[in-house]
PDB file of C-alpha atoms in Angstrom:
ATOM      1  CA  MET A   1      -5.500 -11.384  17.504  1.00  0.00           C
ATOM      2  CA  ASN A   2      -8.210 -10.784  20.232  1.00  0.00           C
ATOM      3  CA  TYR A   3      -9.103  -6.810  20.688  1.00  0.00           C
ATOM      4  CA  GLU A   4     -10.980  -8.201  23.670  1.00  0.00           C
ATOM      5  CA  THR A   5      -8.146  -9.660  25.436  1.00  0.00           C
ATOM      6  CA  GLU A   6      -4.529  -8.516  24.333  1.00  0.00           C
ATOM      7  CA  LYS A   7      -2.844  -5.631  26.275  1.00  0.00           C
ATOM      8  CA  ILE A   8      -0.233  -3.104  25.281  1.00  0.00           C
ATOM      9  CA  SER A   9       3.140  -3.859  25.865  1.00  0.00           C
ATOM     10  CA  GLU A  10       6.399  -2.624  25.815  1.00  0.00           C
ATOM     11  CA  ASN A  11       6.747  -4.000  22.148  1.00  0.00           C
ATOM     12  CA  SER A  12       3.497  -2.806  20.786  1.00  0.00           C
ATOM     13  CA  MET A  13       2.641  -0.023  17.955  1.00  0.00           C
ATOM     14  CA  ILE A  14      -0.222   2.522  19.152  1.00  0.00           C
ATOM     15  CA  LEU A  15      -2.133   5.058  17.195  1.00  0.00           C
ATOM     16  CA  LEU A  16      -2.501   7.859  19.479  1.00  0.00           C
ATOM     17  CA  ILE A  17      -5.465  10.418  18.432  1.00  0.00           C
ATOM     18  CA  ASP A  18      -5.902  13.003  19.849  1.00  0.00           C
ATOM     19  CA  ILE A  19      -9.454  13.627  21.323  1.00  0.00           C
ATOM     20  CA  ALA A  20     -10.123  16.972  20.910  1.00  0.00           C
ATOM     21  CA  ASP A  21      -9.140  16.914  16.869  1.00  0.00           C
ATOM     22  CA  ASN A  22      -9.381  13.316  15.379  1.00  0.00           C
ATOM     23  CA  LYS A  23      -7.040  14.288  11.803  1.00  0.00           C
ATOM     24  CA  LYS A  24      -4.427  14.509  14.700  1.00  0.00           C
ATOM     25  CA  GLN A  25      -3.219  10.982  14.768  1.00  0.00           C
ATOM     26  CA  TYR A  26       0.748   9.297  15.585  1.00  0.00           C
ATOM     27  CA  LEU A  27       2.199   5.869  15.055  1.00  0.00           C
ATOM     28  CA  ILE A  28       4.594   5.026  17.661  1.00  0.00           C
ATOM     29  CA  PRO A  29       6.038   2.577  19.407  1.00  0.00           C
ATOM     30  CA  ILE A  30       5.203   2.165  23.148  1.00  0.00           C
ATOM     31  CA  SER A  31       9.271   1.617  23.324  1.00  0.00           C
ATOM     32  CA  LEU A  32       9.622   5.322  23.175  1.00  0.00           C
ATOM     33  CA  GLY A  33       8.677   5.621  26.453  1.00  0.00           C
ATOM     34  CA  LYS A  34       8.058   9.809  25.832  1.00  0.00           C
ATOM     35  CA  PHE A  35       5.961  11.636  23.586  1.00  0.00           C
ATOM     36  CA  SER A  36       5.821  14.908  22.840  1.00  0.00           C
ATOM     37  CA  THR A  37       3.207  16.963  21.193  1.00  0.00           C
ATOM     38  CA  LYS A  38       2.030  21.047  20.896  1.00  0.00           C
ATOM     39  CA  TRP A  39      -0.510  19.979  23.801  1.00  0.00           C
ATOM     40  CA  GLY A  40       2.646  18.102  25.982  1.00  0.00           C
ATOM     41  CA  GLN A  41       4.417  15.372  26.706  1.00  0.00           C
ATOM     42  CA  ILE A  42       2.670  11.722  27.208  1.00  0.00           C
ATOM     43  CA  ASP A  43       4.508   8.954  29.502  1.00  0.00           C
ATOM     44  CA  LEU A  44       3.980   5.540  27.196  1.00  0.00           C
ATOM     45  CA  THR A  45       4.842   3.225  29.981  1.00  0.00           C
ATOM     46  CA  GLU A  46       1.620   4.117  31.850  1.00  0.00           C
ATOM     47  CA  LEU A  47      -0.250   2.457  28.961  1.00  0.00           C
ATOM     48  CA  ILE A  48       1.922  -1.338  29.398  1.00  0.00           C
ATOM     49  CA  GLY A  49      -0.508  -3.950  30.888  1.00  0.00           C
ATOM     50  CA  ARG A  50      -3.578  -1.329  29.331  1.00  0.00           C
ATOM     51  CA  ASN A  51      -6.502  -2.324  26.587  1.00  0.00           C
ATOM     52  CA  PHE A  52      -6.157  -0.911  22.938  1.00  0.00           C
ATOM     53  CA  GLY A  53      -8.443   2.418  22.944  1.00  0.00           C
ATOM     54  CA  THR A  54      -7.609   3.281  26.473  1.00  0.00           C
ATOM     55  CA  LEU A  55      -7.539   7.207  27.311  1.00  0.00           C
ATOM     56  CA  ILE A  56      -3.962   8.803  28.113  1.00  0.00           C
ATOM     57  CA  GLU A  57      -3.368  12.635  28.831  1.00  0.00           C
ATOM     58  CA  SER A  58      -0.556  14.782  28.042  1.00  0.00           C
ATOM     59  CA  HIS A  59       1.221  16.260  31.163  1.00  0.00           C
ATOM     60  CA  LEU A  60      -0.695  19.551  30.010  1.00  0.00           C
ATOM     61  CA  GLY A  61      -4.193  17.292  30.223  1.00  0.00           C
ATOM     62  CA  ARG A  62      -4.598  16.793  26.415  1.00  0.00           C
ATOM     63  CA  SER A  63      -6.675  13.570  26.174  1.00  0.00           C
ATOM     64  CA  TYR A  64      -5.490  11.059  23.402  1.00  0.00           C
ATOM     65  CA  ALA A  65      -6.573   7.623  23.101  1.00  0.00           C
ATOM     66  CA  ALA A  66      -4.425   4.457  22.130  1.00  0.00           C
ATOM     67  CA  VAL A  67      -5.701   2.265  19.833  1.00  0.00           C
ATOM     68  CA  ARG A  68      -4.317  -1.008  17.750  1.00  0.00           C
ATOM     69  CA  PRO A  69      -2.983   0.914  14.430  1.00  0.00           C
ATOM     70  CA  THR A  70      -4.198  -0.899  10.745  1.00  0.00           C
ATOM     71  CA  PHE A  71      -2.922  -2.150   7.975  1.00  0.00           C
ATOM     72  CA  TYR A  72      -4.223   1.670   6.416  1.00  0.00           C
ATOM     73  CA  ASP A  73      -2.654   3.090   9.540  1.00  0.00           C
ATOM     74  CA  LYS A  74       1.374   1.640   8.850  1.00  0.00           C
ATOM     75  CA  ILE A  75       1.195   2.078   5.306  1.00  0.00           C
ATOM     76  CA  MET A  76      -0.008   5.830   5.485  1.00  0.00           C
ATOM     77  CA  GLN A  77       1.986   6.281   8.570  1.00  0.00           C
ATOM     78  CA  GLY A  78       4.909   4.140   9.326  1.00  0.00           C
ATOM     79  CA  ILE A  79       6.789   3.480   6.172  1.00  0.00           C
ATOM     80  CA  LYS A  80       9.286   5.916   4.434  1.00  0.00           C
ATOM     81  CA  ARG A  81       8.909   7.627   1.139  1.00  0.00           C
ATOM     82  CA  ARG A  82      11.026   8.736  -1.683  1.00  0.00           C
ATOM     83  CA  THR A  83       8.478   8.163  -3.789  1.00  0.00           C
ATOM     84  CA  GLN A  84       4.518   8.695  -4.183  1.00  0.00           C
ATOM     85  CA  ILE A  85       2.754   5.692  -2.990  1.00  0.00           C
ATOM     86  CA  VAL A  86      -0.240   3.927  -4.299  1.00  0.00           C
ATOM     87  CA  TYR A  87      -2.974   5.265  -2.377  1.00  0.00           C
ATOM     88  CA  PRO A  88      -5.394   3.063  -0.315  1.00  0.00           C
ATOM     89  CA  LYS A  89      -8.456   4.026  -2.743  1.00  0.00           C
ATOM     90  CA  ASP A  90      -6.316   2.824  -5.719  1.00  0.00           C
ATOM     91  CA  SER A  91      -4.127   0.047  -4.138  1.00  0.00           C
ATOM     92  CA  GLY A  92      -7.690  -1.354  -3.239  1.00  0.00           C
ATOM     93  CA  TYR A  93      -9.750  -1.737  -6.518  1.00  0.00           C
ATOM     94  CA  ILE A  94      -6.289  -2.964  -7.798  1.00  0.00           C
ATOM     95  CA  ALA A  95      -6.015  -5.048  -5.182  1.00  0.00           C
ATOM     96  CA  LEU A  96      -9.474  -6.799  -5.396  1.00  0.00           C
ATOM     97  CA  TRP A  97      -9.481  -6.305  -9.252  1.00  0.00           C
ATOM     98  CA  LEU A  98      -6.564  -8.628  -9.523  1.00  0.00           C
ATOM     99  CA  GLY A  99      -8.291 -10.777  -7.537  1.00  0.00           C
ATOM    100  CA  LEU A 100      -5.412 -11.187  -5.272  1.00  0.00           C
ATOM    101  CA  ARG A 101      -5.635 -14.213  -2.351  1.00  0.00           C
ATOM    102  CA  ASN A 102      -3.733 -16.131  -0.469  1.00  0.00           C
ATOM    103  CA  GLY A 103      -1.182 -18.699  -2.184  1.00  0.00           C
ATOM    104  CA  MET A 104      -1.485 -16.573  -5.196  1.00  0.00           C
ATOM    105  CA  LYS A 105       2.208 -15.623  -6.931  1.00  0.00           C
ATOM    106  CA  VAL A 106       1.722 -12.428  -8.194  1.00  0.00           C
ATOM    107  CA  PHE A 107       4.978 -10.499 -10.053  1.00  0.00           C
ATOM    108  CA  GLU A 108       5.794  -6.216  -9.531  1.00  0.00           C
ATOM    109  CA  CYS A 109       7.862  -3.886 -11.209  1.00  0.00           C
ATOM    110  CA  GLY A 110       8.790  -0.703  -9.842  1.00  0.00           C
ATOM    111  CA  THR A 111       8.736  -1.340  -6.080  1.00  0.00           C
ATOM    112  CA  GLY A 112       9.027   2.488  -5.489  1.00  0.00           C
ATOM    113  CA  SER A 113       9.044   2.304  -1.155  1.00  0.00           C
ATOM    114  CA  GLY A 114       7.179  -0.512  -1.141  1.00  0.00           C
ATOM    115  CA  ALA A 115       3.900   0.399   0.114  1.00  0.00           C
ATOM    116  CA  MET A 116       2.064  -1.738  -3.015  1.00  0.00           C
ATOM    117  CA  THR A 117       4.791  -4.366  -2.664  1.00  0.00           C
ATOM    118  CA  SER A 118       3.219  -4.842   1.170  1.00  0.00           C
ATOM    119  CA  ILE A 119      -0.338  -4.231   0.183  1.00  0.00           C
ATOM    120  CA  ILE A 120      -0.178  -7.303  -2.633  1.00  0.00           C
ATOM    121  CA  ALA A 121       1.657  -9.103   0.154  1.00  0.00           C
ATOM    122  CA  ASN A 122      -0.817  -8.727   2.881  1.00  0.00           C
ATOM    123  CA  SER A 123      -3.658  -9.788   0.333  1.00  0.00           C
ATOM    124  CA  VAL A 124      -1.266 -13.378  -0.754  1.00  0.00           C
ATOM    125  CA  ALA A 125       0.204 -13.972   2.540  1.00  0.00           C
ATOM    126  CA  PRO A 126       0.634 -16.456   4.277  1.00  0.00           C
ATOM    127  CA  ASP A 127       1.322 -18.663   1.537  1.00  0.00           C
ATOM    128  CA  GLY A 128       1.648 -16.618  -0.979  1.00  0.00           C
ATOM    129  CA  VAL A 129       4.642 -14.466  -2.721  1.00  0.00           C
ATOM    130  CA  VAL A 130       5.788 -11.080  -4.959  1.00  0.00           C
ATOM    131  CA  ILE A 131       8.150 -11.595  -6.748  1.00  0.00           C
ATOM    132  CA  THR A 132       9.290  -7.069  -7.410  1.00  0.00           C
ATOM    133  CA  TYR A 133      11.740  -5.860  -9.094  1.00  0.00           C
ATOM    134  CA  GLU A 134      13.413  -2.258  -8.499  1.00  0.00           C
ATOM    135  CA  ARG A 135      15.840  -0.336 -10.682  1.00  0.00           C
ATOM    136  CA  ASP A 136      16.633   2.189  -8.431  1.00  0.00           C
ATOM    137  CA  GLU A 137      19.579   1.583  -6.060  1.00  0.00           C
ATOM    138  CA  LYS A 138      18.404   3.605  -3.481  1.00  0.00           C
ATOM    139  CA  PHE A 139      14.664   3.014  -4.135  1.00  0.00           C
ATOM    140  CA  PHE A 140      15.382  -1.195  -3.524  1.00  0.00           C
ATOM    141  CA  GLU A 141      17.154  -0.548  -0.443  1.00  0.00           C
ATOM    142  CA  LEU A 142      14.543   1.663   1.144  1.00  0.00           C
ATOM    143  CA  ALA A 143      11.506  -1.062   0.098  1.00  0.00           C
ATOM    144  CA  LYS A 144      13.631  -3.794   1.330  1.00  0.00           C
ATOM    145  CA  ALA A 145      13.517  -2.164   4.684  1.00  0.00           C
ATOM    146  CA  ASN A 146      10.353  -0.439   4.662  1.00  0.00           C
ATOM    147  CA  ILE A 147       8.973  -4.259   3.120  1.00  0.00           C
ATOM    148  CA  GLU A 148      10.664  -5.471   6.504  1.00  0.00           C
ATOM    149  CA  LYS A 149       9.266  -3.287   8.912  1.00  0.00           C
ATOM    150  CA  LEU A 150       5.728  -4.275   8.059  1.00  0.00           C
ATOM    151  CA  GLY A 151       6.661  -7.700   8.505  1.00  0.00           C
ATOM    152  CA  PHE A 152       6.831  -9.343   4.615  1.00  0.00           C
ATOM    153  CA  SER A 153       9.754 -10.362   4.109  1.00  0.00           C
ATOM    154  CA  LYS A 154       9.109 -14.123   4.219  1.00  0.00           C
ATOM    155  CA  ASN A 155       6.349 -13.133   1.472  1.00  0.00           C
ATOM    156  CA  VAL A 156       8.550 -10.668  -0.482  1.00  0.00           C
ATOM    157  CA  LYS A 157      11.495 -11.475  -2.627  1.00  0.00           C
ATOM    158  CA  ILE A 158      13.059  -8.185  -4.100  1.00  0.00           C
ATOM    159  CA  PHE A 159      15.800  -7.749  -6.875  1.00  0.00           C
ATOM    160  CA  ASN A 160      17.607  -4.644  -7.686  1.00  0.00           C
ATOM    161  CA  ARG A 161      17.295  -5.026 -11.973  1.00  0.00           C
ATOM    162  CA  GLU A 162      15.117  -3.827 -14.551  1.00  0.00           C
ATOM    163  CA  LEU A 163      12.625  -5.474 -17.601  1.00  0.00           C
ATOM    164  CA  ASP A 164      15.314  -5.082 -19.936  1.00  0.00           C
ATOM    165  CA  ASP A 165      16.357  -8.847 -20.042  1.00  0.00           C
ATOM    166  CA  GLY A 166      13.141 -10.336 -19.234  1.00  0.00           C
ATOM    167  CA  ILE A 167      11.116 -11.938 -15.842  1.00  0.00           C
ATOM    168  CA  ASP A 168      12.246 -15.108 -14.115  1.00  0.00           C
ATOM    169  CA  ASP A 169      10.478 -17.510 -12.513  1.00  0.00           C
ATOM    170  CA  ALA A 170       7.310 -17.684 -14.672  1.00  0.00           C
ATOM    171  CA  PRO A 171       4.454 -18.026 -15.045  1.00  0.00           C
ATOM    172  CA  TYR A 172       2.426 -15.704 -12.560  1.00  0.00           C
ATOM    173  CA  ASP A 173      -0.945 -15.059 -11.676  1.00  0.00           C
ATOM    174  CA  ALA A 174      -1.272 -11.617 -11.567  1.00  0.00           C
ATOM    175  CA  MET A 175       0.785  -8.692 -12.608  1.00  0.00           C
ATOM    176  CA  PHE A 176       1.294  -4.777 -11.070  1.00  0.00           C
ATOM    177  CA  ILE A 177       3.760  -2.659 -13.367  1.00  0.00           C
ATOM    178  CA  ASP A 178       4.444   0.960 -11.871  1.00  0.00           C
ATOM    179  CA  VAL A 179       7.039   1.802 -14.920  1.00  0.00           C
ATOM    180  CA  ARG A 180       7.480   4.729 -16.814  1.00  0.00           C
ATOM    181  CA  GLU A 181       7.299   2.957 -20.343  1.00  0.00           C
ATOM    182  CA  PRO A 182       5.492  -0.040 -19.837  1.00  0.00           C
ATOM    183  CA  TRP A 183       5.043  -0.329 -24.025  1.00  0.00           C
ATOM    184  CA  GLU A 184       8.675  -1.130 -23.795  1.00  0.00           C
ATOM    185  CA  TYR A 185       7.879  -4.287 -22.499  1.00  0.00           C
ATOM    186  CA  ILE A 186       4.670  -5.464 -23.393  1.00  0.00           C
ATOM    187  CA  ALA A 187       6.255  -8.864 -24.994  1.00  0.00           C
ATOM    188  CA  HIS A 188       7.864  -9.569 -21.493  1.00  0.00           C
ATOM    189  CA  ILE A 189       5.258  -9.338 -19.374  1.00  0.00           C
ATOM    190  CA  TRP A 190       2.946 -11.548 -21.986  1.00  0.00           C
ATOM    191  CA  SER A 191       5.206 -14.242 -21.847  1.00  0.00           C
ATOM    192  CA  ALA A 192       5.123 -14.476 -18.014  1.00  0.00           C
ATOM    193  CA  LEU A 193       2.085 -13.991 -17.615  1.00  0.00           C
ATOM    194  CA  GLY A 194      -0.140 -16.689 -17.013  1.00  0.00           C
ATOM    195  CA  GLY A 195      -3.128 -17.713 -18.961  1.00  0.00           C
ATOM    196  CA  GLY A 196      -5.991 -15.806 -18.694  1.00  0.00           C
ATOM    197  CA  ALA A 197      -4.485 -13.717 -15.723  1.00  0.00           C
ATOM    198  CA  PRO A 198      -5.131 -10.348 -15.313  1.00  0.00           C
ATOM    199  CA  ILE A 199      -2.527  -7.063 -14.838  1.00  0.00           C
ATOM    200  CA  ALA A 200      -2.846  -3.389 -13.596  1.00  0.00           C
ATOM    201  CA  PHE A 201      -1.024  -0.626 -14.454  1.00  0.00           C
ATOM    202  CA  VAL A 202      -0.541   2.980 -12.968  1.00  0.00           C
ATOM    203  CA  LEU A 203       1.018   5.938 -14.904  1.00  0.00           C
ATOM    204  CA  PRO A 204       0.457   9.674 -13.791  1.00  0.00           C
ATOM    205  CA  THR A 205      -0.239  11.154 -17.233  1.00  0.00           C
ATOM    206  CA  THR A 206      -2.612  10.131 -20.482  1.00  0.00           C
ATOM    207  CA  ASN A 207       0.139  10.472 -22.977  1.00  0.00           C
ATOM    208  CA  GLN A 208       1.619   7.391 -21.220  1.00  0.00           C
ATOM    209  CA  VAL A 209      -1.677   6.025 -20.976  1.00  0.00           C
ATOM    210  CA  SER A 210      -2.583   6.422 -25.002  1.00  0.00           C
ATOM    211  CA  MET A 211       1.013   4.927 -25.540  1.00  0.00           C
ATOM    212  CA  LEU A 212      -0.526   1.961 -23.640  1.00  0.00           C
ATOM    213  CA  LEU A 213      -3.360   1.141 -24.719  1.00  0.00           C
ATOM    214  CA  GLU A 214      -2.167   1.204 -28.312  1.00  0.00           C
ATOM    215  CA  SER A 215       0.648  -1.420 -27.368  1.00  0.00           C
ATOM    216  CA  LEU A 216      -1.538  -3.781 -25.308  1.00  0.00           C
ATOM    217  CA  LYS A 217      -4.899  -3.382 -28.095  1.00  0.00           C
ATOM    218  CA  ASN A 218      -2.291  -3.798 -31.172  1.00  0.00           C
ATOM    219  CA  SER A 219      -0.582  -6.515 -29.322  1.00  0.00           C
ATOM    220  CA  ASN A 220      -4.120  -8.409 -29.733  1.00  0.00           C
ATOM    221  CA  LYS A 221      -2.670 -10.787 -26.864  1.00  0.00           C
ATOM    222  CA  PHE A 222      -5.240  -8.840 -24.185  1.00  0.00           C
ATOM    223  CA  ILE A 223      -8.565  -8.262 -23.407  1.00  0.00           C
ATOM    224  CA  ASP A 224     -11.026  -6.754 -21.588  1.00  0.00           C
ATOM    225  CA  ILE A 225      -8.617  -3.258 -21.052  1.00  0.00           C
ATOM    226  CA  GLN A 226      -9.928  -0.971 -19.090  1.00  0.00           C
ATOM    227  CA  VAL A 227      -8.626   2.599 -17.879  1.00  0.00           C
ATOM    228  CA  ALA A 228     -10.110   4.049 -14.174  1.00  0.00           C
ATOM    229  CA  GLU A 229      -9.099   6.614 -11.876  1.00  0.00           C
ATOM    230  CA  THR A 230     -11.032   6.833  -8.508  1.00  0.00           C
ATOM    231  CA  LEU A 231     -12.290   9.685  -6.207  1.00  0.00           C
ATOM    232  CA  LEU A 232     -12.019   9.850  -2.599  1.00  0.00           C
ATOM    233  CA  ARG A 233     -14.321  12.619  -0.490  1.00  0.00           C
ATOM    234  CA  PHE A 234     -14.644  12.755   2.741  1.00  0.00           C
ATOM    235  CA  TYR A 235     -17.540  14.156   5.094  1.00  0.00           C
ATOM    236  CA  LYS A 236     -17.409  16.491   8.100  1.00  0.00           C
ATOM    237  CA  PRO A 237     -18.442  14.084  10.240  1.00  0.00           C
ATOM    238  CA  VAL A 238     -20.766  16.898  12.449  1.00  0.00           C
ATOM    239  CA  PRO A 239     -24.407  15.242  12.712  1.00  0.00           C
ATOM    240  CA  ALA A 240     -25.953  18.869  12.592  1.00  0.00           C
ATOM    241  CA  ARG A 241     -23.688  19.951   9.647  1.00  0.00           C
ATOM    242  CA  LEU A 242     -23.197  17.265   7.568  1.00  0.00           C
ATOM    243  CA  ARG A 243     -20.961  18.067   4.573  1.00  0.00           C
ATOM    244  CA  PRO A 244     -18.071  17.215   2.552  1.00  0.00           C
ATOM    245  CA  ASP A 245     -14.694  18.203   3.557  1.00  0.00           C
ATOM    246  CA  ASP A 246     -13.078  21.254   2.223  1.00  0.00           C
ATOM    247  CA  ARG A 247     -10.233  19.322   0.457  1.00  0.00           C
ATOM    248  CA  MET A 248     -10.786  16.179  -1.809  1.00  0.00           C
ATOM    249  CA  LEU A 249      -8.256  13.125  -2.684  1.00  0.00           C
ATOM    250  CA  ALA A 250      -9.303  13.141  -5.704  1.00  0.00           C
ATOM    251  CA  HIS A 251      -6.870  11.880  -9.021  1.00  0.00           C
ATOM    252  CA  THR A 252      -4.541  10.430  -8.151  1.00  0.00           C
ATOM    253  CA  THR A 253      -3.194   8.205 -11.009  1.00  0.00           C
ATOM    254  CA  TYR A 254      -4.223   6.215 -13.641  1.00  0.00           C
ATOM    255  CA  MET A 255      -5.473   2.690 -13.072  1.00  0.00           C
ATOM    256  CA  ILE A 256      -5.514   0.616 -17.090  1.00  0.00           C
ATOM    257  CA  MET A 257      -6.344  -3.484 -16.573  1.00  0.00           C
ATOM    258  CA  ALA A 258      -6.378  -5.897 -18.759  1.00  0.00           C
ATOM    259  CA  ARG A 259      -6.175  -9.891 -19.244  1.00  0.00           C
ATOM    260  CA  LYS A 260      -3.636 -12.333 -21.047  1.00  0.00           C
ATOM    261  CA  ILE A 261      -5.444 -13.918 -23.669  1.00  0.00           C
ATOM    262  CA  PHE A 262      -3.779 -16.507 -26.376  1.00  0.00           C
ATOM    263  CA  SER A 263      -4.589 -14.828 -29.553  1.00  0.00           C
TER     264      SER A 263
END
């Protein structure tokens, strides 16, 4: 990928950013042809052959920048959701804590919409693989479509099943678990996780966190157990009036991390 020489083509996906209001952003394919906003219609075909970053006007004179979308943009705007995703402020921390890198084999349970699955796949690609279980058939089909749309079909093996029958294809270099009662599966998880390997869970309530912590500690098979949350505050980018945004992306989930040991 070369930001200097690559041109926008009829197959390109672009992020349109409103010049007057940068918070208004639209992830759209050039193949759409025409795109309508509150401020008029935009002829996307005018961008073909132009550089990413080119400005274009709607028929009412509103200016937009056509930039190359990042993976963040694709995750936040480019996939369909039926479940709450793991937000980037959390998924980024989890990915770093798990030490995800090219070539790893990672297990996930609770695929949901496939957002976190794709983030893991992006980290272990091109040679790594994510094995993921989703018990709900509707979520399973949605996740498959989202994963394919994001281009990770070769790096993800998704199964419509639960953890009750154990975890196949072990051992794993790392695990990510997003299910309602993970403490019920600690034995399966421990058996399938590689020695000394890290695992991360996400849970929505403190009661669930407490039950998981009790299970992890009582098993005597995990160490370096941590509980965390991340808070993200944006600032208004106005030099003369720099101050926090009126709204803050605060608590979204509890993250629980641990490492496997042989007791």
